[in-house]
Amino acid sequence: MQANPRDNTLTLIALGVLAFILADTTHEALGHGLATLAVGGMPVLLTSSYFSTSGHYSRWIPAGGGIANVILGLLALACTRLARKAAPSLLYFFILLAAFNLLFAAAYPFYSGVALFGDWASVIAGLAPAWVWRALLIAGSVSLYWLFLSWLAVAIRPFCSESDRASLDRLHHITLIPFLSALVIACIAGVFNPQGWINIFIAAAPAATASFGITQLDHFQAALTSDPASPLAGPIPRSPAWIGAAALAAILFVAFLGPGIHFH
């Protein structure tokens, strides 16, 4: 694959890191955290991969993470329509923010349904017959994932909208770099998790890998179809502001949410 020389790789890395960190903290801190407080539970430990609680338990606590991701993802998707004439970097940040939130939320039930582990396994715990609920998680997950990808394919039109080689190369470049960046920062934070290295394989890496679908948008015709309402976006330039913000966010993410923040 030959990278498009107009789209700056460092800025793409920065956008991917920032979008993933926001999606991750939305899931753990806002989703699980606010749900815990809402049902009268007590937060114990917040990390980049999980949120521990004590006291009153409710199925809303494990469900809260995915719900928060869907809400933020849909808001970001709406912003892609409102920001069509914004700077390419800002427009693409909203696309990535939508992708990391929506695809994480959609993929997680599949993971829980297959492995019987994680948030949605906790949501269906005790419900019978178990195999029906696991099947519903898997079927719902696949359906939502496809739906969200089809929406993202429309949103990313300004950065592709053609099926020629140059457009496809650009699409591959601007989706693969942020995806790999998210995977790297997730694994780095996972190294410092109290659960040890196993956390990388069961939680940190899967959280980022959930967004792999964004690298496959070239298989959706909607991404390759021009739309007069979605003018072609210019190149994503080198941006010290985005790069600096991502560097700071990454340091804070790894330093604090890697080992975790203890509340009690």
CSV table of C-alpha atoms in Angstrom, one decimal:
chain,number,residue,atom,x,y,z
A,1,MET,CA,0.0,0.0,0.0
A,2,GLN,CA,1.4,3.4,-0.9
A,3,ALA,CA,0.5,6.1,1.5
A,4,ASN,CA,-1.0,9.3,0.2
A,5,PRO,CA,1.7,11.9,0.7
A,6,ARG,CA,-0.8,14.7,1.3
A,7,ASP,CA,-2.2,13.3,4.6
A,8,ASN,CA,0.3,13.7,7.4
A,9,THR,CA,1.0,10.5,9.2
A,10,LEU,CA,1.8,12.1,12.5
A,11,THR,CA,-1.5,14.0,12.5
A,12,LEU,CA,-3.3,10.8,11.7
A,13,ILE,CA,-1.6,9.0,14.6
A,14,ALA,CA,-2.6,11.9,16.9
A,15,LEU,CA,-6.2,11.8,15.7
A,16,GLY,CA,-6.4,8.1,16.3
A,17,VAL,CA,-4.9,8.3,19.7
A,18,LEU,CA,-7.2,11.1,20.8
A,19,ALA,CA,-10.3,9.5,19.4
A,20,PHE,CA,-9.6,6.1,21.0
A,21,ILE,CA,-8.7,7.6,24.4
A,22,LEU,CA,-12.0,9.6,24.4
A,23,ALA,CA,-14.0,6.5,23.5
A,24,ASP,CA,-12.2,4.4,26.1
A,25,THR,CA,-12.7,6.9,28.9
A,26,THR,CA,-16.3,7.4,27.9
A,27,HIS,CA,-16.9,3.7,28.2
A,28,GLU,CA,-15.2,3.2,31.5
A,29,ALA,CA,-15.5,6.6,33.4
A,30,LEU,CA,-18.7,8.0,32.0
A,31,GLY,CA,-20.6,4.8,31.1
A,32,HIS,CA,-19.8,2.5,34.0
A,33,GLY,CA,-19.0,5.3,36.4
A,34,LEU,CA,-22.2,7.3,36.1
A,35,ALA,CA,-24.2,4.1,36.0
A,36,THR,CA,-22.6,3.0,39.3
A,37,LEU,CA,-23.4,6.3,41.0
A,38,ALA,CA,-27.0,6.3,39.5
A,39,VAL,CA,-27.9,2.9,41.1
A,40,GLY,CA,-26.2,3.7,44.4
A,41,GLY,CA,-23.0,1.7,44.0
A,42,MET,CA,-19.5,2.7,45.0
A,43,PRO,CA,-16.6,3.1,42.5
A,44,VAL,CA,-13.5,1.3,43.6
A,45,LEU,CA,-11.0,1.3,40.7
A,46,LEU,CA,-11.0,3.0,37.3
A,47,THR,CA,-8.5,1.7,34.7
A,48,SER,CA,-8.2,1.9,30.9
A,49,SER,CA,-9.7,-1.6,30.7
A,50,TYR,CA,-12.3,-2.0,33.4
A,51,PHE,CA,-14.2,-0.2,36.2
A,52,SER,CA,-14.6,-2.0,39.6
A,53,THR,CA,-17.4,-1.2,42.0
A,54,SER,CA,-18.8,-2.3,45.3
A,55,GLY,CA,-22.1,-2.1,47.1
A,56,HIS,CA,-25.4,-2.1,45.2
A,57,TYR,CA,-25.2,-4.0,41.9
A,58,SER,CA,-27.4,-3.5,38.8
A,59,ARG,CA,-27.2,-4.8,35.2
A,60,TRP,CA,-27.2,-1.1,34.2
A,61,ILE,CA,-23.6,-0.8,35.5
A,62,PRO,CA,-22.0,-3.2,32.9
A,63,ALA,CA,-24.5,-2.0,30.2
A,64,GLY,CA,-23.6,1.6,30.9
A,65,GLY,CA,-20.3,1.5,29.1
A,66,GLY,CA,-21.7,0.5,25.7
A,67,ILE,CA,-24.7,2.8,26.1
A,68,ALA,CA,-22.4,5.8,26.7
A,69,ASN,CA,-20.3,4.8,23.6
A,70,VAL,CA,-23.4,4.7,21.4
A,71,ILE,CA,-24.5,8.1,22.6
A,72,LEU,CA,-21.1,9.8,22.0
A,73,GLY,CA,-20.7,7.9,18.7
A,74,LEU,CA,-24.0,9.2,17.4
A,75,LEU,CA,-23.3,12.7,18.5
A,76,ALA,CA,-19.9,12.5,16.7
A,77,LEU,CA,-21.6,11.1,13.6
A,78,ALA,CA,-24.0,14.1,13.7
A,79,CYS,CA,-21.0,16.4,13.9
A,80,THR,CA,-19.6,15.0,10.7
A,81,ARG,CA,-22.6,16.3,8.9
A,82,LEU,CA,-22.5,19.7,10.6
A,83,ALA,CA,-18.7,20.0,10.1
A,84,ARG,CA,-18.6,19.2,6.3
A,85,LYS,CA,-16.9,22.5,5.6
A,86,ALA,CA,-14.6,22.4,8.6
A,87,ALA,CA,-10.9,21.8,8.5
A,88,PRO,CA,-10.1,18.3,7.2
A,89,SER,CA,-8.4,17.4,10.5
A,90,LEU,CA,-11.4,18.3,12.6
A,91,LEU,CA,-13.9,16.6,10.3
A,92,TYR,CA,-11.8,13.4,10.3
A,93,PHE,CA,-11.5,13.5,14.1
A,94,PHE,CA,-15.3,13.4,14.3
A,95,ILE,CA,-15.3,10.4,12.0
A,96,LEU,CA,-12.8,8.6,14.0
A,97,LEU,CA,-14.5,9.5,17.3
A,98,ALA,CA,-17.8,8.1,15.9
A,99,ALA,CA,-16.0,5.0,14.6
A,100,PHE,CA,-14.2,4.1,17.8
A,101,ASN,CA,-17.3,4.6,19.9
A,102,LEU,CA,-19.9,2.9,17.7
A,103,LEU,CA,-17.8,-0.1,16.7
A,104,PHE,CA,-16.6,-0.7,20.2
A,105,ALA,CA,-20.2,-0.6,21.4
A,106,ALA,CA,-21.3,-2.9,18.6
A,107,ALA,CA,-18.5,-5.5,18.8
A,108,TYR,CA,-18.5,-6.0,22.6
A,109,PRO,CA,-21.7,-8.0,22.8
A,110,PHE,CA,-20.2,-10.4,20.2
A,111,TYR,CA,-17.1,-10.9,22.3
A,112,SER,CA,-19.2,-11.5,25.5
A,113,GLY,CA,-21.6,-13.8,23.6
A,114,VAL,CA,-18.7,-16.0,22.3
A,115,ALA,CA,-16.3,-15.9,25.3
A,116,LEU,CA,-18.9,-15.4,28.0
A,117,PHE,CA,-16.7,-12.7,29.4
A,118,GLY,CA,-17.0,-8.9,29.9
A,119,ASP,CA,-19.7,-6.4,30.2
A,120,TRP,CA,-22.5,-8.1,28.3
A,121,ALA,CA,-21.8,-11.5,29.9
A,122,SER,CA,-22.5,-9.7,33.2
A,123,VAL,CA,-25.7,-8.2,31.8
A,124,ILE,CA,-27.1,-11.6,30.8
A,125,ALA,CA,-25.8,-13.5,33.8
A,126,GLY,CA,-28.5,-15.5,35.4
A,127,LEU,CA,-30.9,-15.2,32.5
A,128,ALA,CA,-32.3,-18.4,31.0
A,129,PRO,CA,-31.9,-20.2,28.7
A,130,ALA,CA,-28.3,-18.9,28.5
A,131,TRP,CA,-27.7,-20.1,25.0
A,132,VAL,CA,-30.6,-18.0,23.7
A,133,TRP,CA,-29.3,-14.8,25.3
A,134,ARG,CA,-25.8,-15.5,24.0
A,135,ALA,CA,-27.2,-16.0,20.5
A,136,LEU,CA,-29.1,-12.8,20.8
A,137,LEU,CA,-25.9,-10.9,21.8
A,138,ILE,CA,-24.0,-12.3,18.8
A,139,ALA,CA,-26.8,-11.7,16.3
A,140,GLY,CA,-27.5,-8.2,17.6
A,141,SER,CA,-23.8,-7.4,17.6
A,142,VAL,CA,-23.2,-8.4,14.0
A,143,SER,CA,-26.3,-6.5,12.9
A,144,LEU,CA,-25.3,-3.3,14.7
A,145,TYR,CA,-21.7,-3.6,13.5
A,146,TRP,CA,-22.8,-3.7,9.9
A,147,LEU,CA,-25.3,-0.9,10.4
A,148,PHE,CA,-22.7,1.4,12.0
A,149,LEU,CA,-20.2,0.6,9.3
A,150,SER,CA,-22.7,1.6,6.6
A,151,TRP,CA,-23.2,4.9,8.4
A,152,LEU,CA,-19.5,5.4,8.7
A,153,ALA,CA,-19.0,4.7,5.0
A,154,VAL,CA,-21.3,7.6,4.2
A,155,ALA,CA,-19.5,9.9,6.7
A,156,ILE,CA,-16.1,9.2,5.2
A,157,ARG,CA,-17.1,10.1,1.6
A,158,PRO,CA,-15.3,13.4,1.7
A,159,PHE,CA,-12.0,11.6,2.0
A,160,CYS,CA,-12.6,9.1,-0.8
A,161,SER,CA,-15.9,9.2,-2.9
A,162,GLU,CA,-14.2,7.5,-5.8
A,163,SER,CA,-13.0,3.9,-6.6
A,164,ASP,CA,-9.8,4.8,-8.4
A,165,ARG,CA,-6.5,3.6,-7.1
A,166,ALA,CA,-5.4,7.0,-5.6
A,167,SER,CA,-8.7,7.4,-3.7
A,168,LEU,CA,-8.5,3.8,-2.4
A,169,ASP,CA,-4.9,4.3,-1.3
A,170,ARG,CA,-5.9,7.4,0.6
A,171,LEU,CA,-8.8,5.6,2.3
A,172,HIS,CA,-6.5,2.7,3.3
A,173,HIS,CA,-3.9,5.1,4.7
A,174,ILE,CA,-6.1,7.3,6.7
A,175,THR,CA,-8.0,4.4,8.3
A,176,LEU,CA,-5.2,2.0,9.0
A,177,ILE,CA,-2.8,4.5,10.7
A,178,PRO,CA,-5.4,5.6,13.3
A,179,PHE,CA,-6.5,2.0,13.9
A,180,LEU,CA,-2.9,0.8,14.6
A,181,SER,CA,-2.3,3.9,16.8
A,182,ALA,CA,-5.3,3.1,18.9
A,183,LEU,CA,-4.2,-0.5,19.3
A,184,VAL,CA,-0.7,0.5,20.4
A,185,ILE,CA,-1.8,3.1,23.0
A,186,ALA,CA,-4.4,0.6,24.4
A,187,CYS,CA,-1.7,-2.1,24.8
A,188,ILE,CA,0.8,0.3,26.3
A,189,ALA,CA,-1.8,1.3,29.0
A,190,GLY,CA,-2.6,-2.4,29.4
A,191,VAL,CA,1.0,-3.2,30.3
A,192,PHE,CA,0.6,-1.2,33.6
A,193,ASN,CA,-2.8,-2.7,34.5
A,194,PRO,CA,-3.0,-4.3,37.9
A,195,GLN,CA,-4.2,-7.6,36.3
A,196,GLY,CA,-0.8,-7.9,34.6
A,197,TRP,CA,0.0,-8.9,31.0
A,198,ILE,CA,-3.1,-11.0,30.6
A,199,ASN,CA,-5.1,-7.8,30.6
A,200,ILE,CA,-3.6,-6.9,27.2
A,201,PHE,CA,-5.1,-10.0,25.6
A,202,ILE,CA,-8.5,-10.1,27.3
A,203,ALA,CA,-9.4,-6.4,27.5
A,204,ALA,CA,-6.9,-3.8,26.3
A,205,ALA,CA,-6.2,-5.2,22.8
A,206,PRO,CA,-9.8,-6.3,22.1
A,207,ALA,CA,-11.1,-2.8,22.9
A,208,ALA,CA,-9.0,-1.3,20.1
A,209,THR,CA,-9.4,-4.3,17.8
A,210,ALA,CA,-13.2,-3.8,17.9
A,211,SER,CA,-12.7,-0.9,15.5
A,212,PHE,CA,-11.0,-3.0,12.8
A,213,GLY,CA,-14.0,-2.5,10.6
A,214,ILE,CA,-13.0,1.1,9.8
A,215,THR,CA,-10.1,-0.3,7.7
A,216,GLN,CA,-12.6,-2.2,5.6
A,217,LEU,CA,-14.8,0.7,4.5
A,218,ASP,CA,-13.5,0.3,0.9
A,219,HIS,CA,-15.9,-2.7,0.7
A,220,PHE,CA,-18.9,-0.3,1.1
A,221,GLN,CA,-20.1,1.3,-2.1
A,222,ALA,CA,-21.4,4.3,-0.1
A,223,ALA,CA,-17.8,5.3,0.7
A,224,LEU,CA,-16.9,5.2,-3.0
A,225,THR,CA,-19.9,7.1,-4.3
A,226,SER,CA,-19.6,10.9,-4.8
A,227,ASP,CA,-22.1,13.1,-3.2
A,228,PRO,CA,-22.5,16.8,-4.1
A,229,ALA,CA,-23.5,17.5,-0.5
A,230,SER,CA,-20.2,16.0,0.7
A,231,PRO,CA,-17.4,17.9,-1.1
A,232,LEU,CA,-14.0,16.3,-1.3
A,233,ALA,CA,-11.9,17.1,1.8
A,234,GLY,CA,-8.5,18.6,1.4
A,235,PRO,CA,-5.3,17.0,2.8
A,236,ILE,CA,-4.9,16.4,6.5
A,237,PRO,CA,-1.8,18.6,7.2
A,238,ARG,CA,0.9,18.3,9.9
A,239,SER,CA,-0.7,19.9,13.0
A,240,PRO,CA,1.4,20.6,16.1
A,241,ALA,CA,-1.8,21.3,18.0
A,242,TRP,CA,-3.3,17.9,17.3
A,243,ILE,CA,0.0,16.2,17.9
A,244,GLY,CA,0.7,18.0,21.1
A,245,ALA,CA,-2.8,17.3,22.4
A,246,ALA,CA,-2.5,13.6,21.6
A,247,ALA,CA,0.9,13.4,23.3
A,248,LEU,CA,-0.4,14.9,26.5
A,249,ALA,CA,-3.5,12.8,26.4
A,250,ALA,CA,-1.5,9.6,25.9
A,251,ILE,CA,0.9,10.4,28.8
A,252,LEU,CA,-2.1,11.0,31.1
A,253,PHE,CA,-3.9,8.0,29.9
A,254,VAL,CA,-1.0,5.6,30.4
A,255,ALA,CA,0.2,7.2,33.7
A,256,PHE,CA,-3.2,7.3,35.4
A,257,LEU,CA,-5.6,4.9,33.8
A,258,GLY,CA,-2.9,2.3,33.0
A,259,PRO,CA,-2.3,1.4,36.7
A,260,GLY,CA,-5.7,2.7,37.6
A,261,ILE,CA,-7.3,5.4,39.9
A,262,HIS,CA,-8.4,4.0,43.3
A,263,PHE,CA,-11.4,5.5,44.9
A,264,HIS,CA,-11.5,3.4,48.1
